[in-house]
Short mmCIF file of C-alpha atoms in Angstrom, two decimals:
data_model
loop_
_atom_site.label_atom_id
_atom_site.label_comp_id
_atom_site.label_asym_id
_atom_site.label_seq_id
_atom_site.Cartn_x
_atom_site.Cartn_y
_atom_site.Cartn_z
CA UNK A 268 -19.74 -3.51 45.89
CA UNK A 269 -19.07 -0.23 44.05
CA UNK A 270 -15.32 -0.89 44.30
CA UNK A 271 -15.76 -4.35 42.81
CA UNK A 272 -17.92 -2.94 40.02
CA UNK A 273 -15.37 -0.22 39.29
CA UNK A 274 -12.55 -2.76 39.25
CA UNK A 275 -14.53 -4.96 36.89
CA UNK A 276 -15.16 -2.07 34.52
CA UNK A 277 -11.47 -1.14 34.65
CA UNK A 278 -10.46 -4.69 33.72
CA UNK A 279 -13.02 -4.76 30.93
CA UNK A 280 -11.60 -1.52 29.55
CA UNK A 281 -8.10 -2.97 29.68
CA UNK A 282 -9.30 -6.04 27.83
CA UNK A 283 -11.03 -3.91 25.21
CA UNK A 284 -7.85 -1.87 24.75
CA UNK A 285 -5.76 -5.03 24.45
CA UNK A 286 -8.08 -6.21 21.69
CA UNK A 287 -8.15 -2.87 19.85
CA UNK A 288 -6.34 -4.47 16.91
CA UNK A 289 -5.25 -7.93 15.84
CA UNK A 290 -3.24 -9.54 13.07
CA UNK A 291 -2.29 -7.87 9.84
CA UNK A 292 -2.97 -7.42 6.14
CA UNK A 293 -0.56 -8.49 3.41
CA UNK A 294 -0.48 -7.32 -0.20
CA UNK A 295 1.25 -10.51 -1.27
CA UNK A 296 3.70 -9.74 -4.11
CA UNK A 297 3.40 -13.34 -5.31
CA UNK A 298 -0.28 -12.72 -6.03
CA UNK A 299 0.61 -9.49 -7.87
CA UNK A 300 3.08 -11.45 -9.98
CA UNK A 301 0.49 -14.14 -10.68
CA UNK A 302 2.26 -17.02 -8.95
CA UNK A 303 0.46 -20.21 -7.91
CA UNK A 304 -1.04 -21.04 -4.52
CA UNK A 305 2.06 -22.78 -3.15
CA UNK A 306 4.22 -19.70 -3.78
CA UNK A 307 1.67 -17.31 -2.26
CA UNK A 308 1.29 -19.50 0.82
CA UNK A 309 5.06 -19.75 1.18
CA UNK A 310 5.39 -15.94 1.01
CA UNK A 311 2.69 -15.56 3.66
CA UNK A 312 4.53 -17.94 6.01
CA UNK A 313 7.82 -16.13 5.43
CA UNK A 314 6.26 -12.78 6.31
CA UNK A 315 4.60 -14.14 9.45
CA UNK A 316 7.84 -15.75 10.60
CA UNK A 317 9.67 -12.47 10.05
CA UNK A 318 7.12 -10.29 11.88
CA UNK A 319 6.36 -12.64 14.81
CA UNK A 320 9.57 -11.90 16.84
CA UNK A 321 8.67 -8.19 16.98
CA UNK A 322 5.66 -8.90 19.19
CA UNK A 323 3.15 -7.52 16.69
CA UNK A 324 0.03 -9.67 16.43
CA UNK A 325 0.22 -12.25 13.64
CA UNK A 326 -3.21 -13.80 14.12
CA UNK A 327 -4.71 -13.58 11.63
CA UNK A 328 -2.66 -12.32 8.69
CA UNK A 329 -4.85 -11.99 5.60
CA UNK A 330 -3.84 -11.72 1.96
CA UNK A 331 -5.42 -8.68 0.28
CA UNK A 332 -5.67 -7.74 -3.38
CA UNK A 333 -6.65 -4.08 -3.48
CA UNK A 334 -7.20 -0.84 -1.60
CA UNK A 335 -10.85 -1.62 -0.89
CA UNK A 336 -9.82 -4.66 1.15
CA UNK A 337 -7.84 -2.33 3.43
CA UNK A 338 -10.60 0.26 3.73
CA UNK A 339 -13.05 -2.46 4.74
CA UNK A 340 -10.71 -4.07 7.26
CA UNK A 341 -9.69 -0.88 9.10
CA UNK A 342 -13.37 -0.05 9.74
CA UNK A 343 -14.02 -3.30 11.60
CA UNK A 344 -14.57 -3.26 15.36
CA UNK A 345 -11.21 -5.01 15.71
CA UNK A 346 -9.04 -3.75 12.84
CA UNK A 347 -5.67 -5.19 11.77
CA UNK A 348 -2.64 -4.05 13.76
CA UNK A 349 -0.52 -3.57 10.67
CA UNK A 350 -0.44 -3.60 6.88
CA UNK A 351 2.52 -4.81 4.81
CA UNK A 352 2.37 -3.71 1.20
CA UNK A 353 3.04 -0.92 -1.26
CA UNK A 354 2.30 2.74 -0.45
CA UNK A 355 -1.05 2.61 -2.26
CA UNK A 356 -2.58 0.18 0.25
CA UNK A 357 -0.33 1.31 3.12
CA UNK A 358 -1.26 4.97 2.98
CA UNK A 359 -4.92 4.10 2.32
CA UNK A 360 -5.02 2.46 5.75
CA UNK A 361 -4.23 5.74 7.49
CA UNK A 362 -1.68 3.86 9.62
CA UNK A 363 1.78 5.18 10.42
CA UNK A 364 4.57 4.03 8.05
CA UNK A 365 7.17 2.52 10.36
CA UNK A 366 9.69 0.95 7.99
CA UNK A 367 9.60 1.47 4.23
CA UNK A 368 11.88 0.24 1.46
CA UNK A 369 12.99 3.60 0.11
CA UNK A 370 14.75 2.19 -2.96
CA UNK A 371 12.77 4.03 -5.68
CA UNK A 372 10.30 2.47 -8.11
CA UNK A 373 10.15 4.15 -11.51
CA UNK A 374 6.91 3.72 -13.46
CA UNK A 375 6.26 4.02 -17.18
CA UNK A 376 3.73 3.45 -19.93
CA UNK A 377 4.83 1.17 -22.75
CA UNK A 378 2.84 2.23 -25.81
CA UNK A 379 1.98 -0.34 -28.45
CA UNK A 380 1.73 2.16 -31.30
CA UNK A 381 1.49 2.14 -35.11
CA UNK A 382 2.72 -0.61 -37.41
CA UNK A 383 6.41 -0.14 -38.11
CA UNK A 384 9.05 -1.83 -40.25
CA UNK A 385 10.86 -3.97 -37.65
CA UNK A 386 9.43 -7.25 -36.33
CA UNK A 387 9.46 -7.58 -32.53
CA UNK A 388 11.48 -4.40 -32.27
CA UNK A 389 12.88 -3.00 -29.04
CA UNK A 390 11.13 -0.07 -27.34
CA UNK A 391 12.35 3.47 -27.94
CA UNK A 392 12.37 6.19 -25.28
CA UNK A 393 10.01 9.12 -25.77
CA UNK A 394 12.87 11.54 -25.18
CA UNK A 395 14.78 10.05 -28.14
CA UNK A 396 12.09 11.20 -30.57
CA UNK A 397 12.01 14.66 -32.21
CA UNK A 398 10.07 17.24 -30.11
CA UNK A 399 7.14 17.45 -32.52
CA UNK A 400 6.79 13.66 -32.55
CA UNK A 401 6.97 13.56 -28.74
CA UNK A 402 4.05 16.00 -28.61
CA UNK A 403 2.02 13.85 -31.04
CA UNK A 404 2.69 10.69 -29.00
CA UNK A 405 1.63 12.34 -25.74
CA UNK A 406 -1.48 13.79 -27.36
CA UNK A 407 -2.57 10.41 -28.73
CA UNK A 408 -1.80 8.74 -25.42
CA UNK A 409 -4.46 11.03 -23.92
CA UNK A 410 -7.02 9.12 -26.00
CA UNK A 411 -5.54 5.66 -25.41
CA UNK A 412 -6.54 2.87 -23.02
CA UNK A 413 -3.77 1.72 -20.68
CA UNK A 414 -3.72 -1.54 -18.73
CA UNK A 415 -2.28 -1.74 -15.20
CA UNK A 416 -2.62 -3.68 -11.95
CA UNK A 417 -5.37 -2.54 -9.61
CA UNK A 418 -3.94 -0.81 -6.50
CA UNK A 419 -0.47 -1.16 -8.00
CA UNK A 420 1.99 1.63 -7.32
CA UNK A 421 3.03 1.89 -10.99
CA UNK A 422 -0.62 2.26 -12.01
CA UNK A 423 -1.25 4.92 -9.37
CA UNK A 424 1.77 6.96 -10.46
CA UNK A 425 0.58 6.97 -14.08
CA UNK A 426 -3.04 7.74 -13.12
CA UNK A 427 -1.87 10.70 -11.04
CA UNK A 428 -0.19 12.22 -14.10
CA UNK A 429 -3.19 11.68 -16.41
CA UNK A 430 -1.09 10.22 -19.21
CA UNK A 431 -3.78 7.91 -20.55
CA UNK A 432 -7.30 8.48 -21.78
CA UNK A 433 -8.53 5.51 -19.77
CA UNK A 434 -6.79 3.29 -17.22
CA UNK A 435 -8.11 -0.28 -17.16
CA UNK A 436 -7.15 -1.84 -13.82
CA UNK A 437 -6.72 -5.61 -13.68
CA UNK A 438 -7.37 -7.24 -10.29
CA UNK A 439 -4.41 -9.39 -9.17
CA UNK A 440 -5.06 -13.11 -8.91
CA UNK A 441 -3.15 -16.35 -8.86
CA UNK A 442 -2.00 -17.33 -12.31
CA UNK A 443 -2.85 -13.91 -13.79
CA UNK A 444 -0.54 -11.23 -12.48
CA UNK A 445 1.70 -8.58 -13.99
CA UNK A 446 3.00 -11.02 -16.60
CA UNK A 447 -0.53 -11.19 -18.02
CA UNK A 448 -0.67 -7.47 -18.81
CA UNK A 449 1.38 -7.61 -22.07
CA UNK A 450 -0.89 -10.37 -23.37
CA UNK A 451 -4.02 -8.43 -22.40
CA UNK A 452 -2.65 -5.31 -24.09
CA UNK A 453 -1.64 -7.27 -27.21
CA UNK A 454 -5.17 -8.64 -27.65
CA UNK A 455 -6.63 -5.15 -27.28
CA UNK A 456 -4.26 -3.60 -29.84
CA UNK A 457 -5.36 -3.06 -33.44
CA UNK A 458 -3.55 -1.51 -36.38
CA UNK A 459 -5.51 1.71 -35.88
CA UNK A 460 -5.81 1.53 -32.06
CA UNK A 461 -2.92 2.13 -29.70
CA UNK A 462 -2.69 0.44 -26.31
CA UNK A 463 -0.71 1.37 -23.20
CA UNK A 464 0.87 -1.04 -20.76
CA UNK A 465 1.69 0.29 -17.26
CA UNK A 466 4.70 -1.29 -15.60
CA UNK A 467 8.06 -0.51 -14.03
CA UNK A 468 10.39 1.50 -16.22
CA UNK A 469 12.99 -1.28 -16.41
CA UNK A 470 10.35 -3.78 -17.53
CA UNK A 471 8.98 -1.39 -20.15
CA UNK A 472 12.47 -0.87 -21.56
CA UNK A 473 13.03 -4.64 -21.84
CA UNK A 474 9.62 -5.71 -23.21
CA UNK A 475 9.04 -6.85 -26.80
CA UNK A 476 6.08 -8.56 -28.45
CA UNK A 477 8.19 -11.56 -29.47
CA UNK A 478 6.44 -14.08 -27.20
CA UNK A 479 2.98 -12.48 -27.31
CA UNK A 480 0.06 -12.89 -29.64
CA UNK A 481 -3.07 -10.87 -30.23
CA UNK A 482 -6.22 -10.82 -32.34
CA UNK A 483 -4.09 -9.20 -35.05
CA UNK A 484 -0.75 -10.90 -35.68
CA UNK A 485 0.65 -7.59 -36.93
CA UNK A 486 1.15 -6.87 -33.22
CA UNK A 487 4.71 -8.10 -33.81
CA UNK A 488 5.27 -5.12 -36.09
CA UNK A 489 3.90 -2.54 -33.64
CA UNK A 490 6.29 0.24 -32.69
CA UNK A 491 6.93 0.43 -28.95
CA UNK A 492 7.45 3.71 -27.13
CA UNK A 493 8.35 4.14 -23.43
CA UNK A 494 6.87 7.14 -21.60
CA UNK A 495 8.31 7.40 -18.06
CA UNK A 496 6.30 8.83 -15.18
CA UNK A 497 7.73 12.00 -13.66
CA UNK A 498 7.63 10.89 -10.02
CA UNK A 499 9.02 7.77 -8.38
CA UNK A 500 7.60 5.79 -5.48
CA UNK A 501 9.08 3.98 -2.53
CA UNK A 502 8.49 0.25 -2.25
CA UNK A 503 6.88 -2.15 0.19
CA UNK A 504 6.83 -1.48 3.90
CA UNK A 505 5.00 -1.95 7.17
CA UNK A 506 2.28 0.47 8.35
CA UNK A 507 1.15 0.16 11.98
CA UNK A 508 -2.11 0.89 13.81
CA UNK A 509 -1.86 3.69 16.43
CA UNK A 510 -2.89 1.27 19.21
CA UNK A 511 -0.25 -1.34 18.47
CA UNK A 512 2.14 -1.87 21.44
CA UNK A 513 4.91 0.75 21.35
CA UNK A 514 7.66 -1.75 22.15
CA UNK A 515 6.53 -4.04 19.31
CA UNK A 516 6.47 -1.11 16.88
CA UNK A 517 9.99 -0.16 17.91
CA UNK A 518 11.20 -3.75 17.47
CA UNK A 519 9.55 -3.94 14.05
CA UNK A 520 11.25 -0.74 12.90
CA UNK A 521 14.62 -2.00 14.11
CA UNK A 522 14.17 -5.43 12.55
CA UNK A 523 13.31 -4.05 9.11
CA UNK A 524 15.94 -1.30 9.15
CA UNK A 525 18.69 -3.74 10.15
CA UNK A 526 17.63 -6.44 7.67
CA UNK A 527 20.51 -7.97 5.76
CA UNK A 528 19.42 -11.14 4.04
CA UNK A 529 20.17 -13.10 0.91
CA UNK A 530 17.33 -15.57 1.44
CA UNK A 531 15.46 -15.65 -1.89
CA UNK A 532 12.22 -16.69 -0.18
CA UNK A 533 12.28 -13.82 2.31
CA UNK A 534 13.30 -11.32 -0.36
CA UNK A 535 10.36 -12.38 -2.53
CA UNK A 536 7.97 -12.32 0.43
CA UNK A 537 9.02 -8.74 1.28
CA UNK A 538 9.11 -7.70 -2.41
CA UNK A 539 12.78 -6.79 -2.26
CA UNK A 540 15.41 -6.94 -4.97
CA UNK A 541 19.16 -7.18 -4.61
CA UNK A 542 19.18 -3.56 -3.47
CA UNK A 543 16.95 -2.25 -0.67
CA UNK A 544 17.02 0.08 2.30
CA UNK A 545 14.35 0.39 5.00
CA UNK A 546 13.76 3.72 6.71
CA UNK A 547 11.00 5.66 8.47
CA UNK A 548 9.74 8.41 6.14
CA UNK A 549 9.24 11.94 7.45
CA UNK A 550 5.80 13.54 7.52
CA UNK A 551 6.85 15.69 4.56
CA UNK A 552 7.87 12.60 2.59
CA UNK A 553 4.52 10.95 3.36
CA UNK A 554 2.60 13.98 2.11
CA UNK A 555 4.74 14.12 -1.03
CA UNK A 556 4.07 10.44 -1.70
CA UNK A 557 0.32 10.93 -1.26
CA UNK A 558 0.49 13.72 -3.82
CA UNK A 559 2.52 11.62 -6.28
CA UNK A 560 0.00 8.79 -5.98
CA UNK A 561 -3.00 11.13 -5.91
CA UNK A 562 -4.16 9.48 -2.68
CA UNK A 563 -4.37 12.61 -0.56
CA UNK A 564 -4.20 16.41 -0.47
#
């Protein structure tokens, strides 16, 4: 009888271990961009189809919008086996980064500044201004409100450097993603009140107010200044729970690192551009990233 009881307890323990994690979490880039439901659902299916062959659990895979969603999920009795997203949500999980797109992301603040003389003018780089003017711009930015995406890597990089007086974080949602930020900033701007817009450096350099409107139509005359963040970030990647099957983790790492695809749907689902490279970051690189994002010691 004791042997049967012991065997039963052993099997129960095995079952509990097998159920130590299930499914995954997905910071869907289509939601961040503000796409509609059909695009977000398509991206979710693409990710699941890509991860399934590795053997990692794909039931359920849940779309998340911010860091708090991750912190809540990992505390459940059966937490997710993996997280696919940017380093803000990935590192917040405490899971091990297995395969990360190391192609760097450069962040910047686009300042909607004083009224100038050129309508819908192109942005100028901070470094192109005289030193004394650079100092004035940075000082005023310290008293300025900046708009960015909540749990976005560009927002976290800027927050870590304390560029802005206040960072207003917009929660991602369908129909209102990153493309909504310039409009939100434009409506906040006034002739005597600067506004900052947090985005990728390339986007900041290419943005004008030509197609945007605000409460004050003089927004089209606002001077635009680009202030780059000092540190860069890596991109999206997969972070895996310590109890996930070792063979599945190995397969996942191999699958991401060997990825060579031109499928536009898969590229969008994985938040990849024309250039990408997956790798497993070292412990030192992880600590450096936490410091850059102000997410750890």
